[in-house]
Each structure stands twice: as C-alpha cells, then as structure tokens.
Amino acid sequence: MEKVKYDFYKNPDNRQGKLKSEYHIRVCGQQTISTKRIVELIHNASTLTSADINAVIFAFQEEIANQLAMGKIVKLKGLCSFNISLKSANETCTGEENGREIVLKSININPEKEFTERVKNMVAKNGMEKVTGKHSGTITDEKVDSILTIYFQKEKTITRPKLQEICSITRYMAMQQIKRLTDSGKLVNIGFKNHPLYIPASGSFDAFF
C-alpha cells in the first residue's frame, strides 16, 4: 500500500497571529482514481465480472438520484449519507416563490463516522511520507521578480500555472503573486478574464535584455 505524501505550507492569512498554527499540512501528489480502475480492483478481489460491477454502480447511481429527487435523505450504512439543498432560481429568495421558481442548489454528502474511522485506521496503517519541496511562504517578491526576469529572456508570455511551476509555489500563492504583479503594473493581461495570459509591461523584467 502507498503511503500518504504530505508537506507543510505556511498559512497566508496569519499576519496578525489569529491562527494557532503557522503552518498547515497538505496531501501532495494526489492522483484521481477513475470508476474504471475501481471496477478493475473490485473485479480482481472478487468473483464478480466487470460488467456486473458496472451494472450495479449504474443502478446504484440511478436509484440514489431518484430518491434525492423526491427530497429524501439517502443513508448508506457505514459509508455516507446524501441530501439536497434548494435555492431560488432568481438567486434572491423573497419567500413568495412557487415550485417552479425553486431549484436544486447542491447535493450534500456527509461521511458516516464509521467510514471516517475506517479510513483513519488505514491511513495510520499505511503510514506517512514527507515530500521534499519548497514551502510557498519562503519565496520573496524579489525572488519571484528575479525568476521572471530570467524567464522573460526566452519567453514572451506567462500563465498562472507556469508561474506556479517555475517558482515552485502553490496555486494560491501564484494567484497572489499574479495579483501583486498586475496591480503594480509589472504584468499585463492580454487574454480573457477567465483565460488570462500575461506579458511583461514596458520596462519590467528587462534588466538582462
């Protein structure tokens, strides 16, 4: 069994010392396991065929959706419970809405205590493994500017994921750096709001050009 990989990250909103801990622990290198892979694992551990398992999963999903659509709470013993939340279709609720003006807001999933304890015990059994990486809180603004100066010697544009990669920082910290750089006029967004693409402003990051 694989160990859980983790690392420590500084809490960015602890400037006034409001949080008890300076760091938080985050799972690293998480991989997504598909339904297909789950089916393969169950098939290998039982006498059930893949077709049978897929059929059961589909029927399971359909019936849970059907029960939730009737406003019921679905409780899967030892696993989790499902329920739905509602909202006004007009976003603002006046208290005068009829049935057609009320829509689904979200599906809520709450793990059973028994299931949480099971996972907790498995995690303890498998163990933990710290990854070797840089903490996001250790990089300075000056260091980011220096990295970008070198980067823009060869590249003309940059995205948030690329900044995250070359600076070895988290997504949150990359977003904070993008905000700092655009607010200060060092970077300019030439893309769209939902798909930004940044270029250095005139006179920025050209110390070595």
mmCIF file of C-alpha atoms in Angstrom:
data_model
loop_
_atom_site.group_PDB
_atom_site.id
_atom_site.type_symbol
_atom_site.label_atom_id
_atom_site.label_comp_id
_atom_site.label_asym_id
_atom_site.label_seq_id
_atom_site.Cartn_x
_atom_site.Cartn_y
_atom_site.Cartn_z
ATOM 1 C CA MET A 1 0.000 0.000 0.000
ATOM 2 C CA GLU A 2 1.209 3.504 -0.806
ATOM 3 C CA LYS A 3 1.988 5.974 1.955
ATOM 4 C CA VAL A 4 0.239 9.341 2.109
ATOM 5 C CA LYS A 5 2.611 12.011 0.822
ATOM 6 C CA TYR A 6 2.448 15.347 2.617
ATOM 7 C CA ASP A 7 4.233 18.645 3.091
ATOM 8 C CA PHE A 8 3.941 21.759 5.283
ATOM 9 C CA TYR A 9 2.773 25.124 3.968
ATOM 10 C CA LYS A 10 2.669 28.499 5.679
ATOM 11 C CA ASN A 11 -0.770 29.879 6.444
ATOM 12 C CA PRO A 12 -1.006 33.014 4.257
ATOM 13 C CA ASP A 13 -3.661 34.739 6.394
ATOM 14 C CA ASN A 14 -1.812 34.603 9.706
ATOM 15 C CA ARG A 15 -0.247 38.072 9.596
ATOM 16 C CA GLN A 16 -1.917 39.157 12.821
ATOM 17 C CA GLY A 17 -1.338 35.861 14.577
ATOM 18 C CA LYS A 18 -5.023 34.958 14.631
ATOM 19 C CA LEU A 19 -4.384 31.324 13.730
ATOM 20 C CA LYS A 20 -2.951 28.903 16.288
ATOM 21 C CA SER A 21 -0.603 27.286 13.765
ATOM 22 C CA GLU A 22 1.853 28.992 11.434
ATOM 23 C CA TYR A 23 1.690 26.038 9.030
ATOM 24 C CA HIS A 24 -0.931 23.674 7.661
ATOM 25 C CA ILE A 25 -0.402 20.145 6.329
ATOM 26 C CA ARG A 26 -1.431 19.280 2.806
ATOM 27 C CA VAL A 27 -1.626 15.985 0.909
ATOM 28 C CA CYS A 28 0.727 16.162 -2.096
ATOM 29 C CA GLY A 29 0.795 14.386 -5.451
ATOM 30 C CA GLN A 30 -2.809 13.223 -5.313
ATOM 31 C CA GLN A 31 -3.922 11.084 -8.230
ATOM 32 C CA THR A 32 -7.505 10.632 -9.415
ATOM 33 C CA ILE A 33 -8.767 7.035 -9.443
ATOM 34 C CA SER A 34 -11.395 6.503 -12.147
ATOM 35 C CA THR A 35 -14.513 4.356 -11.965
ATOM 36 C CA LYS A 36 -12.881 2.001 -14.452
ATOM 37 C CA ARG A 37 -9.939 1.450 -12.124
ATOM 38 C CA ILE A 38 -12.214 0.908 -9.117
ATOM 39 C CA VAL A 39 -14.140 -1.686 -11.113
ATOM 40 C CA GLU A 40 -10.873 -3.442 -12.028
ATOM 41 C CA LEU A 41 -9.761 -3.548 -8.399
ATOM 42 C CA ILE A 42 -13.105 -4.947 -7.197
ATOM 43 C CA HIS A 43 -13.089 -7.495 -10.036
ATOM 44 C CA ASN A 44 -9.571 -8.646 -9.103
ATOM 45 C CA ALA A 45 -10.566 -9.039 -5.457
ATOM 46 C CA SER A 46 -13.821 -10.923 -6.079
ATOM 47 C CA THR A 47 -15.623 -13.339 -8.393
ATOM 48 C CA LEU A 48 -17.766 -10.555 -9.870
ATOM 49 C CA THR A 49 -17.325 -9.679 -13.526
ATOM 50 C CA SER A 50 -16.541 -6.127 -14.620
ATOM 51 C CA ALA A 51 -19.897 -5.984 -16.440
ATOM 52 C CA ASP A 52 -21.751 -6.965 -13.254
ATOM 53 C CA ILE A 53 -19.929 -4.336 -11.190
ATOM 54 C CA ASN A 54 -20.580 -1.610 -13.770
ATOM 55 C CA ALA A 55 -24.258 -2.553 -13.895
ATOM 56 C CA VAL A 56 -24.562 -2.349 -10.106
ATOM 57 C CA ILE A 57 -22.775 1.018 -9.987
ATOM 58 C CA PHE A 58 -25.082 2.447 -12.663
ATOM 59 C CA ALA A 59 -28.206 1.133 -10.929
ATOM 60 C CA PHE A 60 -26.879 2.458 -7.607
ATOM 61 C CA GLN A 61 -26.386 5.941 -9.040
ATOM 62 C CA GLU A 62 -29.804 5.957 -10.690
ATOM 63 C CA GLU A 63 -31.651 4.941 -7.536
ATOM 64 C CA ILE A 64 -29.800 7.388 -5.298
ATOM 65 C CA ALA A 65 -30.585 10.202 -7.773
ATOM 66 C CA ASN A 66 -34.221 9.086 -7.886
ATOM 67 C CA GLN A 67 -34.592 9.152 -4.098
ATOM 68 C CA LEU A 68 -32.847 12.524 -3.770
ATOM 69 C CA ALA A 69 -35.127 13.951 -6.480
ATOM 70 C CA MET A 70 -38.039 13.162 -4.146
ATOM 71 C CA GLY A 71 -36.408 15.107 -1.322
ATOM 72 C CA LYS A 72 -35.371 12.060 0.685
ATOM 73 C CA ILE A 73 -32.176 11.533 2.676
ATOM 74 C CA VAL A 74 -30.218 8.555 1.383
ATOM 75 C CA LYS A 75 -28.136 6.878 4.079
ATOM 76 C CA LEU A 76 -25.630 4.221 3.054
ATOM 77 C CA LYS A 77 -24.760 2.413 6.264
ATOM 78 C CA GLY A 78 -21.064 2.516 7.007
ATOM 79 C CA LEU A 79 -20.340 4.874 4.100
ATOM 80 C CA CYS A 80 -22.145 8.209 3.842
ATOM 81 C CA SER A 81 -25.482 9.992 3.610
ATOM 82 C CA PHE A 82 -26.853 12.213 0.826
ATOM 83 C CA ASN A 83 -29.329 15.084 0.964
ATOM 84 C CA ILE A 84 -30.159 18.074 -1.202
ATOM 85 C CA SER A 85 -30.283 21.841 -0.662
ATOM 86 C CA LEU A 86 -32.595 24.202 -2.529
ATOM 87 C CA LYS A 87 -32.427 27.821 -3.688
ATOM 88 C CA SER A 88 -34.483 30.364 -5.584
ATOM 89 C CA ALA A 89 -33.989 30.266 -9.352
ATOM 90 C CA ASN A 90 -33.682 34.065 -9.197
ATOM 91 C CA GLU A 91 -30.830 33.800 -6.681
ATOM 92 C CA THR A 92 -32.585 36.212 -4.276
ATOM 93 C CA CYS A 93 -35.253 34.492 -2.183
ATOM 94 C CA THR A 94 -38.325 36.606 -1.395
ATOM 95 C CA GLY A 95 -40.352 33.931 0.360
ATOM 96 C CA GLU A 96 -43.048 34.182 -2.321
ATOM 97 C CA GLU A 97 -41.583 31.676 -4.815
ATOM 98 C CA ASN A 98 -43.698 28.844 -6.169
ATOM 99 C CA GLY A 99 -42.404 25.358 -7.003
ATOM 100 C CA ARG A 100 -41.220 26.306 -10.491
ATOM 101 C CA GLU A 101 -39.092 29.115 -9.088
ATOM 102 C CA ILE A 102 -37.202 26.830 -6.712
ATOM 103 C CA VAL A 103 -34.284 24.749 -7.992
ATOM 104 C CA LEU A 104 -31.550 22.448 -6.737
ATOM 105 C CA LYS A 105 -28.687 24.266 -5.029
ATOM 106 C CA SER A 106 -26.389 21.368 -4.173
ATOM 107 C CA ILE A 107 -26.108 17.721 -3.233
ATOM 108 C CA ASN A 108 -24.590 17.324 0.200
ATOM 109 C CA ILE A 109 -22.506 14.259 1.053
ATOM 110 C CA ASN A 110 -21.626 13.508 4.665
ATOM 111 C CA PRO A 111 -19.367 10.552 5.526
ATOM 112 C CA GLU A 112 -20.513 8.207 8.253
ATOM 113 C CA LYS A 113 -18.419 8.200 11.437
ATOM 114 C CA GLU A 114 -17.736 4.502 10.905
ATOM 115 C CA PHE A 115 -16.321 5.154 7.433
ATOM 116 C CA THR A 116 -14.176 8.058 8.663
ATOM 117 C CA GLU A 117 -12.708 5.810 11.361
ATOM 118 C CA ARG A 118 -12.015 3.086 8.799
ATOM 119 C CA VAL A 119 -10.074 5.479 6.555
ATOM 120 C CA LYS A 120 -8.297 6.925 9.592
ATOM 121 C CA ASN A 121 -7.108 3.469 10.632
ATOM 122 C CA MET A 122 -5.981 2.622 7.085
ATOM 123 C CA VAL A 123 -4.019 5.873 6.839
ATOM 124 C CA ALA A 124 -2.312 5.098 10.153
ATOM 125 C CA LYS A 125 -1.508 1.574 8.947
ATOM 126 C CA ASN A 126 -0.092 2.696 5.580
ATOM 127 C CA GLY A 127 1.971 5.480 7.142
ATOM 128 C CA MET A 128 3.060 8.935 6.017
ATOM 129 C CA GLU A 129 5.890 10.166 3.817
ATOM 130 C CA LYS A 130 7.072 13.761 3.656
ATOM 131 C CA VAL A 131 7.835 15.029 0.173
ATOM 132 C CA THR A 132 10.862 17.185 -0.498
ATOM 133 C CA GLY A 133 9.773 20.549 -1.808
ATOM 134 C CA LYS A 134 9.825 24.265 -1.216
ATOM 135 C CA HIS A 135 7.331 25.952 1.064
ATOM 136 C CA SER A 136 5.285 28.599 -0.667
ATOM 137 C CA GLY A 137 5.807 31.048 2.148
ATOM 138 C CA THR A 138 9.605 31.038 1.856
ATOM 139 C CA ILE A 139 9.870 32.747 -1.547
ATOM 140 C CA THR A 140 10.135 36.529 -1.555
ATOM 141 C CA ASP A 141 8.650 39.007 -4.025
ATOM 142 C CA GLU A 142 12.184 39.911 -5.053
ATOM 143 C CA LYS A 143 12.948 36.260 -5.807
ATOM 144 C CA VAL A 144 9.810 35.943 -7.943
ATOM 145 C CA ASP A 145 10.793 39.073 -9.875
ATOM 146 C CA SER A 146 14.294 37.655 -10.400
ATOM 147 C CA ILE A 147 12.914 34.347 -11.713
ATOM 148 C CA LEU A 148 10.590 36.202 -14.086
ATOM 149 C CA THR A 149 13.412 38.399 -15.347
ATOM 150 C CA ILE A 150 15.321 35.287 -16.424
ATOM 151 C CA TYR A 151 12.152 33.606 -17.731
ATOM 152 C CA PHE A 152 11.226 36.536 -19.987
ATOM 153 C CA GLN A 153 14.623 36.449 -21.665
ATOM 154 C CA LYS A 154 13.336 33.449 -23.649
ATOM 155 C CA GLU A 155 9.546 33.618 -23.319
ATOM 156 C CA LYS A 156 7.086 36.372 -24.239
ATOM 157 C CA THR A 157 4.043 35.324 -22.179
ATOM 158 C CA ILE A 158 3.242 33.545 -18.929
ATOM 159 C CA THR A 159 0.208 31.958 -17.277
ATOM 160 C CA ARG A 160 -0.618 31.364 -13.626
ATOM 161 C CA PRO A 161 0.180 27.605 -13.834
ATOM 162 C CA LYS A 162 3.547 28.394 -15.438
ATOM 163 C CA LEU A 163 4.393 30.907 -12.717
ATOM 164 C CA GLN A 164 3.415 28.285 -10.142
ATOM 165 C CA GLU A 165 5.758 25.790 -11.815
ATOM 166 C CA ILE A 166 8.849 27.941 -12.270
ATOM 167 C CA CYS A 167 8.629 29.386 -8.743
ATOM 168 C CA SER A 168 7.727 26.058 -7.053
ATOM 169 C CA ILE A 169 4.793 27.599 -5.219
ATOM 170 C CA THR A 170 1.180 26.647 -4.610
ATOM 171 C CA ARG A 171 -1.734 27.715 -6.771
ATOM 172 C CA TYR A 172 -2.901 30.158 -4.083
ATOM 173 C CA MET A 173 0.494 31.822 -3.797
ATOM 174 C CA ALA A 174 0.796 32.007 -7.596
ATOM 175 C CA MET A 175 -2.555 33.809 -7.719
ATOM 176 C CA GLN A 176 -1.332 36.211 -5.021
ATOM 177 C CA GLN A 177 1.831 36.920 -6.989
ATOM 178 C CA ILE A 178 -0.161 37.497 -10.200
ATOM 179 C CA LYS A 179 -2.348 39.992 -8.324
ATOM 180 C CA ARG A 180 0.710 41.780 -6.947
ATOM 181 C CA LEU A 181 2.374 41.956 -10.341
ATOM 182 C CA THR A 182 -0.732 43.152 -12.212
ATOM 183 C CA ASP A 183 -1.666 45.671 -9.502
ATOM 184 C CA SER A 184 1.851 47.111 -9.623
ATOM 185 C CA GLY A 185 1.761 47.259 -13.430
ATOM 186 C CA LYS A 186 4.597 44.796 -13.976
ATOM 187 C CA LEU A 187 2.367 42.285 -15.775
ATOM 188 C CA VAL A 188 -0.440 42.986 -18.235
ATOM 189 C CA ASN A 189 -3.264 40.566 -19.073
ATOM 190 C CA ILE A 190 -3.693 40.309 -22.846
ATOM 191 C CA GLY A 191 -6.047 37.344 -22.610
ATOM 192 C CA PHE A 192 -9.603 36.979 -21.351
ATOM 193 C CA LYS A 193 -10.818 37.299 -17.768
ATOM 194 C CA ASN A 194 -11.439 33.556 -17.450
ATOM 195 C CA HIS A 195 -8.379 32.617 -19.535
ATOM 196 C CA PRO A 196 -5.723 35.217 -18.723
ATOM 197 C CA LEU A 197 -2.380 35.416 -20.496
ATOM 198 C CA TYR A 198 0.207 37.811 -19.150
ATOM 199 C CA ILE A 199 3.071 39.749 -20.732
ATOM 200 C CA PRO A 200 5.624 42.000 -19.017
ATOM 201 C CA ALA A 201 4.780 45.691 -19.099
ATOM 202 C CA SER A 202 7.180 48.028 -20.859
ATOM 203 C CA GLY A 203 10.287 48.467 -18.735
ATOM 204 C CA SER A 204 9.597 45.432 -16.500
ATOM 205 C CA PHE A 205 11.745 42.308 -16.238
ATOM 206 C CA ASP A 206 14.221 43.513 -18.859
ATOM 207 C CA ALA A 207 17.301 44.013 -16.692
ATOM 208 C CA PHE A 208 19.223 41.422 -18.701
ATOM 209 C CA PHE A 209 17.812 42.124 -22.180
#
